[in-house]
Structure formats: structure tokens, C-alpha cells
Short mmCIF file of C-alpha atoms and ligand atoms in Angstrom, two decimals:
data_model
loop_
_atom_site.label_atom_id
_atom_site.label_comp_id
_atom_site.label_asym_id
_atom_site.label_seq_id
_atom_site.Cartn_x
_atom_site.Cartn_y
_atom_site.Cartn_z
CA MET A 1 -124.68 87.68 -51.19
CA LEU A 2 -125.82 88.76 -54.60
CA GLU A 3 -127.26 85.56 -55.97
CA SER A 4 -129.13 85.11 -52.73
CA LEU A 5 -131.17 88.15 -53.67
CA LYS A 6 -132.71 86.13 -56.45
CA LYS A 7 -132.78 82.97 -54.43
CA MET A 8 -134.15 84.20 -51.19
CA PHE A 9 -137.73 83.41 -51.97
CA SER A 10 -137.06 80.06 -53.57
CA GLY A 11 -136.11 76.63 -52.24
CA ASN A 12 -137.81 74.32 -49.81
CA GLU A 13 -136.26 74.69 -46.45
CA GLY A 14 -135.56 71.48 -44.61
CA ASP A 15 -136.00 69.56 -47.84
CA MET A 16 -133.27 66.90 -47.69
CA PRO A 17 -133.11 64.26 -50.42
CA VAL A 18 -132.03 60.77 -49.34
CA ASN A 19 -128.45 60.76 -48.15
CA THR A 20 -126.42 58.95 -50.80
CA GLY A 21 -123.06 59.98 -49.41
CA SER A 22 -120.78 57.86 -47.25
CA LYS A 23 -121.35 59.69 -43.96
CA PRO A 24 -124.51 60.10 -41.90
CA ASP A 25 -126.08 63.57 -41.70
CA ILE A 26 -125.05 65.60 -38.67
CA SER A 27 -127.65 66.02 -35.95
CA ARG A 28 -129.51 69.33 -36.15
CA GLU A 29 -132.09 68.88 -33.38
CA LYS A 30 -131.17 71.99 -31.38
CA SER A 31 -130.63 74.10 -34.49
CA LYS A 32 -134.02 73.03 -35.82
CA GLU A 33 -135.68 73.93 -32.55
CA LEU A 34 -134.03 77.37 -32.51
CA TYR A 35 -134.90 77.89 -36.16
CA GLU A 36 -138.59 77.13 -35.55
CA LYS A 37 -138.61 79.71 -32.78
CA ALA A 38 -136.64 82.23 -34.87
CA LYS A 39 -139.19 81.95 -37.65
CA THR A 40 -141.83 83.28 -35.28
CA TYR A 41 -139.64 86.36 -34.63
CA PHE A 42 -137.88 87.11 -37.92
CA PRO A 43 -138.85 86.87 -41.59
CA GLY A 44 -137.43 83.54 -42.72
CA GLY A 45 -136.06 83.06 -39.22
CA VAL A 46 -132.97 85.17 -39.95
CA ASN A 47 -131.64 88.72 -39.86
CA SER A 48 -129.88 88.49 -43.23
CA PRO A 49 -131.33 86.33 -46.02
CA VAL A 50 -128.30 84.29 -47.10
CA ARG A 51 -128.13 82.73 -43.62
CA ALA A 52 -131.38 80.87 -44.22
CA PHE A 53 -129.77 77.95 -46.14
CA LYS A 54 -132.23 78.39 -49.02
CA SER A 55 -129.59 77.42 -51.57
CA VAL A 56 -128.32 74.31 -49.74
CA TYR A 57 -129.86 71.34 -47.94
CA GLY A 58 -131.29 71.40 -44.45
CA THR A 59 -132.08 74.01 -41.87
CA PRO A 60 -129.53 76.65 -40.92
CA LEU A 61 -127.05 75.81 -38.20
CA PHE A 62 -127.23 78.04 -35.15
CA ILE A 63 -123.71 78.81 -34.06
CA GLN A 64 -122.86 78.71 -30.39
CA LYS A 65 -119.19 79.41 -30.30
CA GLY A 66 -116.14 80.15 -32.41
CA ASP A 67 -112.48 79.74 -31.59
CA GLY A 68 -109.58 79.98 -34.04
CA CYS A 69 -110.60 78.30 -37.28
CA PHE A 70 -113.43 76.36 -35.62
CA VAL A 71 -117.11 76.95 -34.95
CA TRP A 72 -119.49 74.82 -32.92
CA ASP A 73 -123.23 74.71 -33.54
CA ALA A 74 -126.03 74.39 -30.99
CA ASP A 75 -125.95 70.58 -31.31
CA GLY A 76 -122.26 70.52 -30.44
CA ASN A 77 -121.06 69.72 -33.98
CA GLN A 78 -117.59 71.11 -34.63
CA PHE A 79 -116.58 72.55 -37.99
CA ILE A 80 -113.49 74.01 -39.61
CA ASP A 81 -114.97 77.31 -40.76
CA PHE A 82 -114.26 78.88 -44.16
CA CYS A 83 -117.08 81.43 -44.00
CA GLY A 84 -115.38 83.57 -41.36
CA SER A 85 -118.52 85.62 -40.75
CA TRP A 86 -118.47 86.32 -44.53
CA GLY A 87 -114.98 87.80 -44.50
CA PRO A 88 -114.25 89.90 -41.41
CA LEU A 89 -112.47 87.20 -39.40
CA ILE A 90 -109.05 87.18 -41.05
CA LEU A 91 -107.48 86.24 -37.70
CA GLY A 92 -110.04 83.51 -37.10
CA HIS A 93 -112.67 83.46 -34.37
CA ASN A 94 -112.26 85.26 -31.10
CA PRO A 95 -108.55 86.11 -31.34
CA ALA A 96 -107.11 87.00 -27.92
CA LYS A 97 -105.59 90.30 -29.12
CA VAL A 98 -108.94 91.63 -30.34
CA ARG A 99 -110.95 90.25 -27.42
CA GLU A 100 -108.56 91.78 -24.87
CA LYS A 101 -108.52 95.22 -26.50
CA VAL A 102 -112.31 95.28 -26.79
CA THR A 103 -112.79 94.21 -23.18
CA GLU A 104 -110.32 96.82 -21.99
CA VAL A 105 -111.98 99.66 -23.89
CA MET A 106 -115.47 98.58 -22.84
CA GLN A 107 -114.62 99.24 -19.20
CA ASN A 108 -114.83 102.96 -19.96
CA GLY A 109 -118.27 102.91 -21.51
CA MET A 110 -119.62 101.88 -24.85
CA SER A 111 -120.75 104.96 -26.74
CA PHE A 112 -120.52 108.72 -26.35
CA GLY A 113 -121.65 110.28 -29.60
CA ALA A 114 -118.60 112.50 -29.23
CA PRO A 115 -115.10 112.10 -30.67
CA THR A 116 -112.62 109.75 -28.98
CA ALA A 117 -108.88 109.21 -29.45
CA LEU A 118 -109.60 105.69 -30.68
CA GLU A 119 -110.99 107.04 -33.96
CA ASN A 120 -107.72 108.88 -34.57
CA GLU A 121 -105.77 105.79 -33.73
CA LEU A 122 -107.59 103.55 -36.21
CA ALA A 123 -107.60 106.26 -38.91
CA GLU A 124 -103.84 106.68 -38.55
CA ILE A 125 -103.23 102.96 -39.02
CA ILE A 126 -105.33 103.02 -42.20
CA ILE A 127 -104.14 106.27 -43.76
CA LYS A 128 -100.44 105.63 -43.07
CA ASN A 129 -100.67 102.34 -44.94
CA ASN A 130 -102.82 103.29 -47.90
CA LYS A 131 -101.61 105.86 -50.40
CA HIS A 132 -105.07 106.25 -51.96
CA VAL A 133 -106.78 107.78 -48.96
CA GLU A 134 -105.98 111.05 -47.25
CA LYS A 135 -109.19 111.38 -45.32
CA ILE A 136 -111.81 108.89 -44.27
CA ARG A 137 -115.20 108.71 -42.61
CA PHE A 138 -116.24 105.75 -40.45
CA THR A 139 -119.71 104.23 -40.79
CA SER A 140 -121.34 101.23 -39.13
CA SER A 141 -121.63 98.88 -42.12
CA GLY A 142 -120.35 98.30 -45.65
CA THR A 143 -123.74 99.18 -47.08
CA GLU A 144 -123.64 102.56 -45.40
CA ALA A 145 -120.08 103.18 -46.59
CA VAL A 146 -120.98 102.46 -50.22
CA MET A 147 -124.25 104.40 -50.09
CA SER A 148 -122.35 107.40 -48.74
CA ALA A 149 -119.55 107.06 -51.30
CA ILE A 150 -122.16 107.18 -54.07
CA ARG A 151 -123.72 110.30 -52.57
CA LEU A 152 -120.27 111.86 -52.32
CA ALA A 153 -119.53 111.10 -55.97
CA ARG A 154 -122.85 112.60 -57.00
CA GLY A 155 -122.33 115.67 -54.85
CA TYR A 156 -118.77 116.14 -56.06
CA THR A 157 -119.50 115.78 -59.78
CA ARG A 158 -123.03 117.28 -59.64
CA ARG A 159 -124.14 114.36 -61.78
CA ASP A 160 -126.84 111.79 -60.97
CA LYS A 161 -126.18 108.55 -62.80
CA ILE A 162 -123.91 105.77 -61.67
CA LEU A 163 -122.66 102.70 -63.45
CA LYS A 164 -122.36 99.28 -61.84
CA PHE A 165 -121.53 95.80 -63.06
CA GLU A 166 -123.70 92.74 -63.20
CA GLY A 167 -122.19 90.31 -60.71
CA CYS A 168 -121.00 92.91 -58.21
CA TYR A 169 -122.69 93.36 -54.84
CA HIS A 170 -122.43 96.65 -53.00
CA GLY A 171 -124.80 96.28 -50.06
CA HIS A 172 -128.53 96.83 -50.00
CA SER A 173 -129.02 100.57 -50.59
CA ASP A 174 -131.72 101.47 -53.13
CA SER A 175 -129.51 102.65 -56.02
CA LEU A 176 -127.53 99.44 -55.93
CA LEU A 177 -130.27 96.82 -55.71
CA VAL A 178 -130.44 96.69 -59.48
CA LYS A 179 -129.63 94.12 -62.10
CA ALA A 180 -129.08 94.25 -65.83
CA GLY A 181 -132.02 94.20 -68.20
CA SER A 182 -131.63 92.61 -71.63
CA GLY A 183 -129.03 94.26 -73.84
CA LEU A 184 -125.40 95.24 -73.44
CA VAL A 185 -125.87 98.61 -71.73
CA THR A 186 -129.10 98.87 -69.79
CA PHE A 187 -130.82 100.94 -67.17
CA GLY A 188 -130.98 98.86 -64.03
CA GLU A 189 -134.06 96.88 -63.21
CA THR A 190 -134.79 96.66 -59.53
CA SER A 191 -133.71 93.39 -57.94
CA SER A 192 -135.88 93.98 -54.88
CA LEU A 193 -139.45 95.04 -54.37
CA GLY A 194 -139.64 98.44 -52.78
CA VAL A 195 -136.96 100.08 -54.90
CA PRO A 196 -138.61 102.82 -56.98
CA LYS A 197 -138.19 102.35 -60.71
CA SER A 198 -137.01 105.95 -60.96
CA PHE A 199 -134.09 105.17 -58.61
CA ALA A 200 -133.09 102.11 -60.60
CA GLU A 201 -133.05 104.22 -63.74
CA GLU A 202 -130.21 106.29 -62.31
CA THR A 203 -128.07 103.15 -62.27
CA ILE A 204 -126.64 101.79 -65.51
CA VAL A 205 -125.70 98.11 -65.42
CA ILE A 206 -123.19 96.41 -67.74
CA PRO A 207 -121.29 93.10 -67.78
CA LEU A 208 -117.85 92.81 -66.17
CA ASN A 209 -114.59 92.58 -68.13
CA ASP A 210 -116.19 93.94 -71.30
CA THR A 211 -114.47 97.02 -72.75
CA GLU A 212 -117.04 97.34 -75.52
CA ALA A 213 -119.94 97.64 -73.08
CA LEU A 214 -117.99 100.21 -71.09
CA THR A 215 -117.18 102.28 -74.17
CA GLN A 216 -120.80 102.15 -75.26
CA ALA A 217 -122.06 103.16 -71.81
CA PHE A 218 -119.78 106.19 -71.76
CA ALA A 219 -120.78 107.14 -75.29
CA GLN A 220 -124.41 107.02 -74.28
CA PHE A 221 -124.26 108.66 -70.84
CA LYS A 222 -121.12 110.78 -71.20
CA ASP A 223 -121.73 113.79 -69.00
CA GLN A 224 -124.25 112.16 -66.73
CA LEU A 225 -122.10 109.54 -65.03
CA ALA A 226 -121.06 110.59 -61.53
CA ALA A 227 -119.28 107.35 -60.75
CA VAL A 228 -118.43 103.86 -61.84
CA ILE A 229 -118.49 101.44 -58.93
CA ILE A 230 -116.76 98.07 -59.04
CA GLU A 231 -115.69 95.52 -56.47
CA GLY A 232 -111.90 95.70 -56.77
CA ILE A 233 -112.01 91.94 -57.23
CA PRO A 234 -115.65 90.88 -57.50
CA ALA A 235 -116.20 88.25 -54.81
CA ASN A 236 -119.93 88.20 -54.08
CA ASN A 237 -121.11 86.23 -57.08
CA GLY A 238 -118.32 83.78 -57.55
CA LEU A 239 -114.78 85.11 -57.68
CA LEU A 240 -114.61 87.07 -60.92
CA ILE A 241 -110.97 88.10 -61.23
CA GLN A 242 -110.69 90.91 -63.80
CA ASP A 243 -107.84 91.36 -66.28
CA GLU A 244 -105.34 94.02 -65.37
CA ALA A 245 -105.77 95.61 -68.79
CA TYR A 246 -109.48 95.95 -68.13
CA ILE A 247 -108.91 97.74 -64.82
CA GLU A 248 -106.48 100.05 -66.62
CA PHE A 249 -109.03 100.78 -69.31
CA LEU A 250 -111.67 101.44 -66.68
CA GLN A 251 -109.46 104.01 -64.97
CA LYS A 252 -108.64 105.70 -68.23
CA ILE A 253 -112.20 106.02 -69.46
CA CYS A 254 -113.37 107.36 -66.08
CA LYS A 255 -110.63 109.95 -66.05
CA GLU A 256 -111.37 111.09 -69.61
CA ASN A 257 -115.01 111.63 -68.75
CA GLY A 258 -114.68 113.29 -65.35
CA THR A 259 -116.38 110.27 -63.76
CA LEU A 260 -115.16 109.11 -60.37
CA LEU A 261 -114.02 105.53 -59.98
CA ILE A 262 -115.16 103.86 -56.76
CA PHE A 263 -113.46 100.65 -55.66
CA ASP A 264 -115.74 98.81 -53.29
CA GLU A 265 -113.17 97.02 -51.18
CA VAL A 266 -115.50 95.84 -48.45
CA ILE A 267 -114.23 92.27 -48.98
CA THR A 268 -110.81 92.89 -50.55
CA GLY A 269 -109.74 95.72 -48.22
CA PHE A 270 -107.21 94.37 -45.68
CA ARG A 271 -107.80 90.91 -47.20
CA LEU A 272 -105.36 91.49 -50.07
CA GLY A 273 -103.33 93.92 -47.99
CA PHE A 274 -103.84 97.45 -46.70
CA GLU A 275 -104.46 98.79 -50.19
CA GLY A 276 -106.82 95.99 -51.12
CA ALA A 277 -107.48 95.32 -54.80
CA ALA A 278 -106.23 98.81 -55.70
CA GLY A 279 -102.82 97.75 -54.42
CA TYR A 280 -103.13 94.40 -56.16
CA TYR A 281 -103.75 96.06 -59.55
CA ASN A 282 -101.68 99.12 -58.81
CA ALA A 283 -104.84 101.09 -59.61
CA LYS A 284 -105.82 104.51 -58.35
CA PRO A 285 -109.53 104.69 -57.57
CA ASP A 286 -110.95 108.08 -56.59
CA ILE A 287 -113.01 106.78 -53.68
CA VAL A 288 -112.64 103.51 -51.77
CA THR A 289 -115.02 101.75 -49.42
CA TYR A 290 -113.99 99.30 -46.73
CA GLY A 291 -115.82 97.20 -44.14
CA LYS A 292 -115.77 93.61 -42.92
CA ILE A 293 -112.12 93.03 -41.76
CA LEU A 294 -111.88 96.69 -40.72
CA GLY A 295 -114.16 96.11 -37.74
CA GLY A 296 -112.51 92.97 -36.40
CA GLY A 297 -115.95 91.32 -36.16
CA LEU A 298 -117.77 94.42 -34.93
CA PRO A 299 -119.86 96.65 -37.21
CA VAL A 300 -117.54 99.16 -38.93
CA GLY A 301 -117.37 100.48 -42.47
CA MET A 302 -115.55 103.46 -43.96
CA TYR A 303 -115.12 105.40 -47.13
CA GLY A 304 -112.11 107.43 -48.04
CA ALA A 305 -110.58 109.55 -50.79
CA SER A 306 -108.24 112.51 -51.30
CA SER A 307 -108.65 115.43 -48.90
CA GLU A 308 -110.04 117.42 -51.79
CA ILE A 309 -112.87 114.97 -52.51
CA MET A 310 -113.55 114.26 -48.84
CA GLY A 311 -113.79 118.03 -48.31
CA HIS A 312 -117.28 117.79 -49.81
CA ILE A 313 -118.56 115.77 -46.84
CA SER A 314 -120.41 117.63 -44.10
CA PRO A 315 -119.57 119.51 -41.94
CA ASP A 316 -116.78 120.68 -44.34
CA GLY A 317 -118.92 120.41 -47.46
CA GLY A 318 -122.46 120.07 -48.68
CA VAL A 319 -122.81 116.27 -48.87
CA TYR A 320 -124.63 115.19 -45.73
CA GLN A 321 -123.76 111.93 -44.00
CA ALA A 322 -123.89 111.00 -40.31
CA GLY A 323 -124.25 108.19 -37.77
CA THR A 324 -125.16 107.91 -34.08
CA LEU A 325 -122.79 105.00 -33.59
CA SER A 326 -120.20 105.92 -36.25
CA GLY A 327 -116.70 105.58 -34.84
CA ASN A 328 -118.06 103.66 -31.87
CA PRO A 329 -115.19 103.20 -29.39
CA VAL A 330 -115.66 99.45 -28.87
CA ALA A 331 -115.80 98.85 -32.62
CA MET A 332 -112.73 101.09 -33.13
CA ALA A 333 -110.89 99.06 -30.51
CA ALA A 334 -111.61 95.82 -32.39
CA GLY A 335 -110.41 97.40 -35.63
CA ILE A 336 -107.23 98.74 -34.06
CA ALA A 337 -106.37 95.38 -32.51
CA GLN A 338 -107.09 93.41 -35.69
CA LEU A 339 -105.31 95.75 -38.14
CA THR A 340 -102.29 95.96 -35.84
CA GLU A 341 -101.89 92.20 -36.17
CA LEU A 342 -102.18 92.40 -39.95
CA LEU A 343 -99.30 94.90 -40.07
CA ARG A 344 -96.88 92.39 -38.60
CA SER A 345 -94.25 91.67 -41.18
CA GLY A 346 -94.89 88.61 -43.31
CA PHE A 347 -98.54 88.32 -42.26
CA TYR A 348 -100.02 88.35 -45.76
CA LYS A 349 -97.21 86.37 -47.30
CA GLU A 350 -97.73 83.52 -44.88
CA LEU A 351 -101.52 83.58 -45.07
CA ASN A 352 -101.58 83.74 -48.86
CA SER A 353 -99.07 80.96 -49.33
CA LYS A 354 -101.12 78.66 -47.03
CA ALA A 355 -104.26 79.48 -48.99
CA LYS A 356 -102.53 78.96 -52.34
CA GLU A 357 -101.23 75.56 -51.34
CA PHE A 358 -104.72 74.59 -50.13
CA ALA A 359 -106.42 75.71 -53.34
CA GLU A 360 -103.80 74.23 -55.66
CA GLY A 361 -103.84 70.90 -53.83
CA ILE A 362 -107.57 70.58 -54.37
CA GLN A 363 -107.22 71.64 -58.00
CA ARG A 364 -104.51 69.07 -58.72
CA PHE A 365 -106.77 66.32 -57.44
CA ALA A 366 -109.81 67.49 -59.43
CA THR A 367 -107.74 67.89 -62.59
CA ALA A 368 -106.19 64.44 -62.21
CA ARG A 369 -109.67 62.92 -62.05
CA ASN A 370 -111.02 65.05 -64.88
CA TYR A 371 -113.67 66.59 -62.71
CA LYS A 372 -115.38 69.70 -64.06
CA PHE A 373 -114.23 71.64 -61.05
CA LYS A 374 -112.08 74.73 -60.58
CA VAL A 375 -110.75 76.43 -57.50
CA PHE A 376 -110.37 80.10 -58.35
CA HIS A 377 -108.33 81.95 -55.78
CA VAL A 378 -106.58 85.19 -54.98
CA GLY A 379 -104.78 85.95 -51.72
CA SER A 380 -106.74 84.07 -49.06
CA ILE A 381 -110.04 84.15 -50.96
CA PHE A 382 -111.16 81.04 -52.83
CA TRP A 383 -114.19 79.93 -54.82
CA PHE A 384 -115.24 76.42 -55.76
CA ALA A 385 -116.75 76.43 -59.25
CA PHE A 386 -118.23 73.40 -60.98
CA THR A 387 -116.97 74.30 -64.42
CA ASP A 388 -114.35 73.36 -66.98
CA LYS A 389 -113.70 76.98 -67.96
CA ASP A 390 -110.20 78.23 -67.18
CA LYS A 391 -111.45 81.72 -66.38
CA ILE A 392 -114.77 83.04 -65.14
CA GLN A 393 -114.81 86.82 -65.32
CA CYS A 394 -118.45 87.81 -65.59
CA ALA A 395 -121.72 86.71 -64.05
CA GLU A 396 -123.07 85.26 -67.30
CA ASP A 397 -120.24 82.71 -67.36
CA ILE A 398 -121.55 80.98 -64.25
CA ASP A 399 -123.83 78.06 -65.03
CA PRO A 400 -126.76 78.14 -62.56
CA ALA A 401 -127.29 74.39 -63.06
CA SER A 402 -123.84 73.74 -61.55
CA MET A 403 -125.18 74.91 -58.20
CA GLU A 404 -126.92 71.56 -57.75
CA LYS A 405 -123.47 70.04 -57.42
CA PHE A 406 -122.50 72.61 -54.84
CA LYS A 407 -125.54 71.67 -52.75
CA VAL A 408 -124.37 68.06 -52.58
CA MET A 409 -120.84 69.16 -51.77
CA HIS A 410 -122.04 71.48 -49.03
CA ARG A 411 -123.97 68.70 -47.30
CA GLU A 412 -121.08 66.24 -47.61
CA LEU A 413 -118.73 68.84 -46.14
CA LEU A 414 -120.96 69.60 -43.17
CA ASN A 415 -121.06 65.85 -42.57
CA ARG A 416 -117.26 65.90 -42.53
CA GLY A 417 -116.93 68.86 -40.20
CA ILE A 418 -116.30 71.58 -42.80
CA TYR A 419 -118.41 74.75 -42.86
CA LEU A 420 -118.70 76.75 -46.08
CA GLY A 421 -121.03 79.69 -46.68
CA PRO A 422 -124.42 78.22 -47.66
CA SER A 423 -124.38 79.12 -51.38
CA GLY A 424 -122.26 78.08 -54.33
CA TYR A 425 -122.01 81.71 -55.40
CA GLU A 426 -120.16 82.63 -52.22
CA VAL A 427 -116.40 82.64 -51.80
CA GLY A 428 -114.54 81.07 -48.89
CA PHE A 429 -111.81 82.57 -46.74
CA VAL A 430 -108.67 81.11 -45.23
CA SER A 431 -107.74 82.83 -41.98
CA ALA A 432 -104.47 83.11 -40.10
CA ALA A 433 -105.95 80.66 -37.57
CA HIS A 434 -106.18 77.84 -40.11
CA THR A 435 -103.04 75.79 -39.50
CA LYS A 436 -101.57 73.47 -42.11
CA ILE A 437 -102.96 70.55 -40.13
CA GLU A 438 -106.56 71.77 -40.39
CA LEU A 439 -106.12 72.79 -44.01
CA GLU A 440 -104.87 69.31 -44.81
CA LYS A 441 -107.83 67.81 -42.97
CA ALA A 442 -110.24 70.09 -44.80
CA LYS A 443 -108.59 69.27 -48.12
CA ARG A 444 -109.07 65.54 -47.56
CA ALA A 445 -112.74 66.11 -46.73
CA ILE A 446 -113.17 68.22 -49.86
CA LEU A 447 -111.61 65.52 -52.04
CA GLU A 448 -113.97 62.92 -50.55
CA ALA A 449 -116.92 65.22 -51.15
CA LEU A 450 -115.83 65.74 -54.77
CA ASP A 451 -115.72 61.99 -55.33
CA ILE A 452 -119.29 61.79 -54.07
CA VAL A 453 -120.45 64.77 -56.14
CA PHE A 454 -118.99 63.20 -59.25
CA ARG A 455 -120.19 59.73 -58.16
CA ASN A 456 -116.77 58.20 -58.17
CA LYS A 457 -117.26 56.46 -54.82
C1 PLP B 1 -120.45 92.79 -47.67
C2 PLP B 1 -120.33 93.79 -48.74
C3 PLP B 1 -121.03 95.01 -48.71
C4 PLP B 1 -122.04 95.32 -47.66
O1 PLP B 1 -121.50 95.38 -46.38
P1 PLP B 1 -122.47 95.17 -45.11
O2 PLP B 1 -121.57 95.37 -43.96
O3 PLP B 1 -123.02 93.78 -45.25
O4 PLP B 1 -123.54 96.18 -45.21
C5 PLP B 1 -120.77 95.93 -49.70
N1 PLP B 1 -119.90 95.68 -50.67
C6 PLP B 1 -119.22 94.53 -50.74
C7 PLP B 1 -118.21 94.33 -51.83
C8 PLP B 1 -119.42 93.54 -49.79
O5 PLP B 1 -118.77 92.38 -49.89
#
């Protein structure tokens, strides 16, 4: 979602070079028709920019239906889906358990703006299974959760500046729509029109996995840094898996300086387990933010911390934060049903081993043919990178020119019934609904697409 910020105004939509693959292009007549109409209603025809297919070939596919690991578009094309609504659908599309719970709860009305028992129920599932949070607050999106966590950190520390990393995405709130300027430690430059320069100057931006930059930033802004925010495992601009030692260093330097550490776990939360990336690294962030999987496909986010820190949120404390639809009963029901499934014993073990086998199978093939191609993966998250580097841990290590190869791959995969998020900077997700049969089918299609990308067929 991050790279699309830069890309959203570029690219010629509908611009398809001659098909040099071995399969005809899928029909997009109905999708095209819907897209033309949508463009008269919405900027770019979409309600979130990355959906517009600006970084890949063709017009966006309008989805009609999802079931298990499959989606169908308006033209009736069927795809094995690895986008999973950008992460939330860890059980696949339309799982019976979630659908039934939502339908049941809906019979009693859809919103009250007053507390319900369902909020307690979902909170209990979360707090019982995550030793880092004692109290939480539900929001309606990941963006809102992160924005509120930042305000909490500022209110708690009485400091204004925050530090973020180039290559991490934290939603679209003003303080976080910033990118690095030139230099190791820089004030953020806005990455969107409409963000006041003075806001961006409250955000320091440095490269990932770089202890020197971190040390320098703390030397320079010592008593001004309210929080450092990092995606537990950065997964919005490639999959940039950080070294454990780096995460340890990050915790240490935050602690020494009275700066709060925020783990943005909107993707990794419940994806890598109930403690997300914090559990994965055995780290102890001060504040965590969750979203995506938490809502079971409905709009839910949350932030959480110790009771002491959360005590600063209104009405207990002086940091204001609210929401008309926060804790919405239907959304809570979806979260309860989905998380309950994830708690079943062996859930993550099975999912992760399927995903590992899938990723490693593709890698073996690419390595055997000497393709400059790597499948980076953790848990059930994977990222296809056209590179020969063994590790990619910061944004600067991604070669933008390699994205041309992704575009070809994306088209070849659509033509073979495989749906990936429409940008080479985006990760893919394996869900519990992907059976070994479909993963094997998808793997074969990916190998064929790689042969075409590298012109071996
Ligand atoms: C998706 C995402 C967000 C924003 O969540 P929305 O629900 O899209 O507002 C924030 N942080 C991370 C790490 C994300 O992946």
C-alpha cells in the first residue's frame, strides 16, 4: 500500500502491451463496463487507490463473489486468491462460522452507540491470549488505531515528535504520510498533497535495519521523541524481515530514552499468532495496533497497551479518542467468530507449514533455473521479489526496475486463474482455505509465469 502512494498518479490504465505469453488474456468486458461507470462516481474509479491496477496491466477486476480460497469476477472468471482482501481473510472468503455468527447477531439490530456484551467477549479473547496488552480500545480501521496510538504516545510522554521507518506503512493519517528526505536521519517530507509541512516535520524518517541511523536519530532528538513506530514485520513495501538483534536494539534505545515503542501489527497481528510480530521476536512493545484479521472482513481496528498507559485515554485520561461505530456489534461478532477459529490447536502450525512448502517449492524451481527471483516468507505471508539478493531488509534494497517483471507475472497469473494484489510491492497471503491441491495448482501456474517472465518458454 505504500509504494502505491507514489504510483497512484502514474501509469496508463488499460494499457496492455501485446500478449506474448502462452495463454490468451481473460475477458474483462463486464469489469471494464463497471469500471467506466465507477470512474464517473469515484476518483480513479475506486475507493482505495491500490485497487486501480495502476502498477499492473489492464483495468481492475470487479469482484462478484468469494468462497474459500476462490474469487470470481464480474465476467465469471475464477481465481485462486492470494490477496485475501489485503490480509483480513485468514480463513478464506465467506467462512461459514463467521457468516453464521454475523447473521445471528444482525437479527438484533446493527448499531446502538452503547456498550454491548460482544465487545467484552472479543476483548477477552484478545487480552487472554496476548501478554502485551492489558487494556484495549476498538476503532473502525487500522488507520484510526495507529493515529490514536500516536496521540496516546504523545499524550503519555508529553513529547511531540515521532520516528518512523522508510518502507513502513501505517495508514493514511497526516503524521504518517511522510517519506525520507535525502540523508540518513531526516525530517519527513510529505508523501501526499494536503499534509501540512509542519506536521511532517514532527515525524523523523530513517531507514530500516540500520542501528547507526537509529543511534544518530536518538542523539539528535533525544528528549523530543514520543514514540518509534515500526511494522513488527514490515509487509507493505515488500516483506522486509528485520534481524532479531535490530529489534532488540530498538527496544533498548527506546527504553533508555523514555520513548514508547509502537508495534503496528495491523498485518502481522493474528497472522503470526495472537501476539503477532512481538511474539515472533519475543519483543515487548509499549503500544500495539491491530486491524485487518481482527475484524473477520468487517471494519475493526484496535490499539492496546498496559493498563497504566491506556489509563491516559478518555474518559479515564486526557487523550481524547472516540468513534460512533467503534465496537460495532456486527463487526465484533465477525471478530469473535474468526479469532475463535484461530485459537483451535494447531491452526497456525498447519497454515504456516502449508505456506512454507508453497514458498519453498517455488524457490527451488527458480533457483534451479538461475532466475533472479526470491520468495521471501514468514508464517503465511509471502513476497515475490525479482532479485538475486538473499535478504531485503530496507526499502532502498528494492530495485524499482524489477517491478516491470512483476507486471508481466501478474498478467500471466490472471490468465492462469491466480489473483495476486495488483502491485509487486505487495505481499500475498495463504489462508486456511487454500488446500494443498489449490496450492499445487497455483505453484504450477507461478512456475509457468516465471518461465515466461524470464523468456524461457
Ligand atoms: C493496512 C494497514 C494499516 C491501515 O489499516 P486500514 O484498515 O487500511 O486503515 C496500518 N498499518 C499497517 C501495518 C497496515 O498494513
